[in-house]
Amino acid sequence: MEIKTVVMEIPEGANIIIGQTHFIKTAEDLYEVMVNGVPGIKFGIAFCEASGPCLVRAEGNDNSLKEVAIRNASNIAAGHTFVILIKEAFPVNVLNSIKACPEVCSIYCATANPVQVIVAETEQGGGILGVIDGYRPKGIETEKDVQDRKHFLRNIGYKL
Amino acid sequence: MEIKTVVMEIPEGANIIIGQTHFIKTAEDLYEVMVNGVPGIKFGIAFCEASGPCLVRAEGNDNSLKEVAIRNASNIAAGHTFVILIKEAFPVNVLNSIKACPEVCSIYCATANPVQVIVAETEQGGGILGVIDGYRPKGIETEKDVQDRKHFLRNIGYKL
Amino acid sequence: MEIKTVVMEIPEGANIIIGQTHFIKTAEDLYEVMVNGVPGIKFGIAFCEASGPCLVRAEGNDNSLKEVAIRNASNIAAGHTFVILIKEAFPVNVLNSIKACPEVCSIYCATANPVQVIVAETEQGGGILGVIDGYRPKGIETEKDVQDRKHFLRNIGYKL
Amino acid sequence: MEIKTVVMEIPEGANIIIGQTHFIKTAEDLYEVMVNGVPGIKFGIAFCEASGPCLVRAEGNDNSLKEVAIRNASNIAAGHTFVILIKEAFPVNVLNSIKACPEVCSIYCATANPVQVIVAETEQGGGILGVIDGYRPKGIETEKDVQDRKHFLRNIGYKL
Amino acid sequence: MEIKTVVMEIPEGANIIIGQTHFIKTAEDLYEVMVNGVPGIKFGIAFCEASGPCLVRAEGNDNSLKEVAIRNASNIAAGHTFVILIKEAFPVNVLNSIKACPEVCSIYCATANPVQVIVAETEQGGGILGVIDGYRPKGIETEKDVQDRKHFLRNIGYKL
Amino acid sequence: MEIKTVVMEIPEGANIIIGQTHFIKTAEDLYEVMVNGVPGIKFGIAFCEASGPCLVRAEGNDNSLKEVAIRNASNIAAGHTFVILIKEAFPVNVLNSIKACPEVCSIYCATANPVQVIVAETEQGGGILGVIDGYRPKGIETEKDVQDRKHFLRNIGYKL
């Protein structure tokens, strides 16, 4: 077994969501989750079929994001994993609906940060072990940082 | 720390679901999730108790699947993990209810494919890092493959 | 890439929950999940911001548990991960609400056992690959053990 | 405003589920919920479109149950309500997935008992106020009845 | 058909939750929801079986609350409805888990206020149409009332 | 007891959602559900406090929709009910998150149609019995109508 890191391609202004699922129906079901979630969302989905023809299956309403999702999924190359790229919406808008999709097992990450996916490779195939999502902490917030954090969330309207 | 791969035993026609949980009550609660989910489902569940007697705890309504679940869980040997084998039903029928079980943390995979579980071993114990679920992609679907995929799902009645 | 184990600090009588999330709002949202969940719960939450100032963000209603959560999160040092320490309540009381928090991706573990977190380190940052939650199995339950397990759950009032 | 009772037609061996929803997509989405839920389930769905052509929209995989659903929905005649008839499965198998359907507002009842739907009628249209689901209580269970209830659930395998 | 109001009995310091469900297993399942939810919760549950023996079925861990739940359910006397009385916990702690119980259809109310249940009676049986939960509004909040509301929620620790 | 109909005011292009809840925190929690759901959503929320000062409590990010929500809630005048008006988004985008809000009991309707709310009035207060959501059915869909319905959903991108 070999363990390698695969760098995700994330277009400017996009977020990436990576997860584990278990059925070819995922491509259509996640498409519906996206369009149900946010009017005007732009997205691409790619899913690594893990038996039979073993194709990277893809859906979406934005060709560019679909292409990026396909490239990322192809590079991860792990059976039954999926990659979603979204614009004009944020993971917080759709994550609970993805988690509730009846084929989805779990979500590895949802982020606009640089992402490295840690992949195990055996003779049989590949599997995601984890992700490096952005950067490691540089410090611990002070009382001032706490206040700034609260003001920030209230300024952008997420909290009252 | 050592990292090894553990091959899952999956009987012909069965699906396997592997996850992380946190309480001995899991064995009974997952039993109920299964019988609530699908009339006539056949299943076996095994759970690795992670403290005290540290026994592999098992429930189910099919002795053969229960035996397989126990062997798989014993081979993974990772605290608070569980393995479910099902027949006469599919993961899509029960996965959301497993995710909603109040002790369950997450699902590593749900599949009928060959599965290798990547396990970390320390002096203290073992932990699942990830899974190899089936095979790596061999290509990207063409427009023709997309049509075939859609027809397939509609032929088996999953989509209209 | 380097893979290391990070030992969690878990105070006597406390449980730890470790997960992956994706937004600074997590600190406040998980705070609310905790207080909504159980009257009288004591807890501390720490979250590794993964971009910009990259601070460990923390909330809670118990300073000692908040300090422990901060130390654990700082030691894991993986972007967008969170650590919760709870007392006067159990993971089973709050886990479904944490899973349903709109920023949360997944839960790595929920336990009162000793925990080693397996972390991958690259030049970019760190990421959780898995956890060693307690100890590996020492055997398989006998019919007598099954009866004891059922009596135990009924004696403590969890089942009828 | 007039208040009337509408008697539901429930074929031998079938269960009925009645609810409130809000979008023509409900017919297809509930179809998918049913087929995702239980392999081999037989069902019919009817939905009262509440604007534009105001048609009773129907889906299903059993023509007889679809006809019954249409007759029941037509008799209730309340905007945005739906009626599902199922066989070879039970409400407990599918109810949580129906509740989680993104258009569904609420469920009025799920039962194999005789059902009378209480409908308010105004010049504008009709609306469900409630249901009479089966019969009123005839007594309070004794200690012996409690034991019988517990044995019954354990005999049919729903509890351990 | 007759429509009547039934006054609920709510002990000092208790909250009442009233809902619609569909299976005798509800009594045990709601018991488990309660004990899973909050350590130390005190509660009584009563459920109106709607076919066969048509008994009011009851569970709980507090005899006094169980008696009150039975009296309330007997007075409502509507098939497949349930009544829960809780102390040492609040509806916000358990309501999502009740909604997710696989037999539960819907919740009519959750409150510590005086409650009148509006019940329709036919020759066949009874059904809940709605509830009067507390009192009608006396005015609209001013800017000062908004500030007081926010301070109140922050003073009791529900918001930051 | 008196039963009356209350006509909802729904601005051009808006949708209304009406439900039952149980705590003053609802106003802030539903505010957060809305902003978490859809970037750019415009909404107003009003909630009928049912004890103490019994004020109509309101939040939102659009004053006009907030005013309409307050008028509607004041006219319904039923304890612990809430009214949400939304623009730039649809109920399907936010309904599951509203259902999952820990104080919410149930949803009466979600619609852009004319709505009449059926309210019971006693000396104590008011309660919602049901809603007339749009118009009653005028017919049953033909095979041609089924095809049109499917094309419509695919043309607007909701299904593939």
PDB file of C-alpha atoms in Angstrom, chain F residues 25-26 36 56 94 105 110 117-118 122 133 139 154:
ATOM      1  CA  LYS F  25     -35.956  31.639  20.668  1.00  0.00           C
ATOM      2  CA  THR F  26     -37.790  30.659  17.461  1.00  0.00           C
ATOM      3  CA  ASN F  36     -28.030  29.696   6.293  1.00  0.00           C
ATOM      4  CA  VAL F  56     -45.827  39.237  18.216  1.00  0.00           C
ATOM      5  CA  VAL F  94     -35.566  26.076   3.255  1.00  0.00           C
ATOM      6  CA  CYS F 105     -43.413  21.346  15.947  1.00  0.00           C
ATOM      7  CA  ALA F 110     -45.770  26.452   2.299  1.00  0.00           C
ATOM      8  CA  VAL F 117     -56.156  29.839   7.676  1.00  0.00           C
ATOM      9  CA  ILE F 118     -58.865  28.032   9.665  1.00  0.00           C
ATOM     10  CA  THR F 122     -61.989  30.042  22.574  1.00  0.00           C
ATOM     11  CA  ASP F 133     -53.955  26.333   0.224  1.00  0.00           C
ATOM     12  CA  GLY F 139     -59.669  17.072 -12.866  1.00  0.00           C
ATOM     13  CA  ARG F 154     -36.858  18.969 -16.646  1.00  0.00           C
TER      14      ARG F 154
END
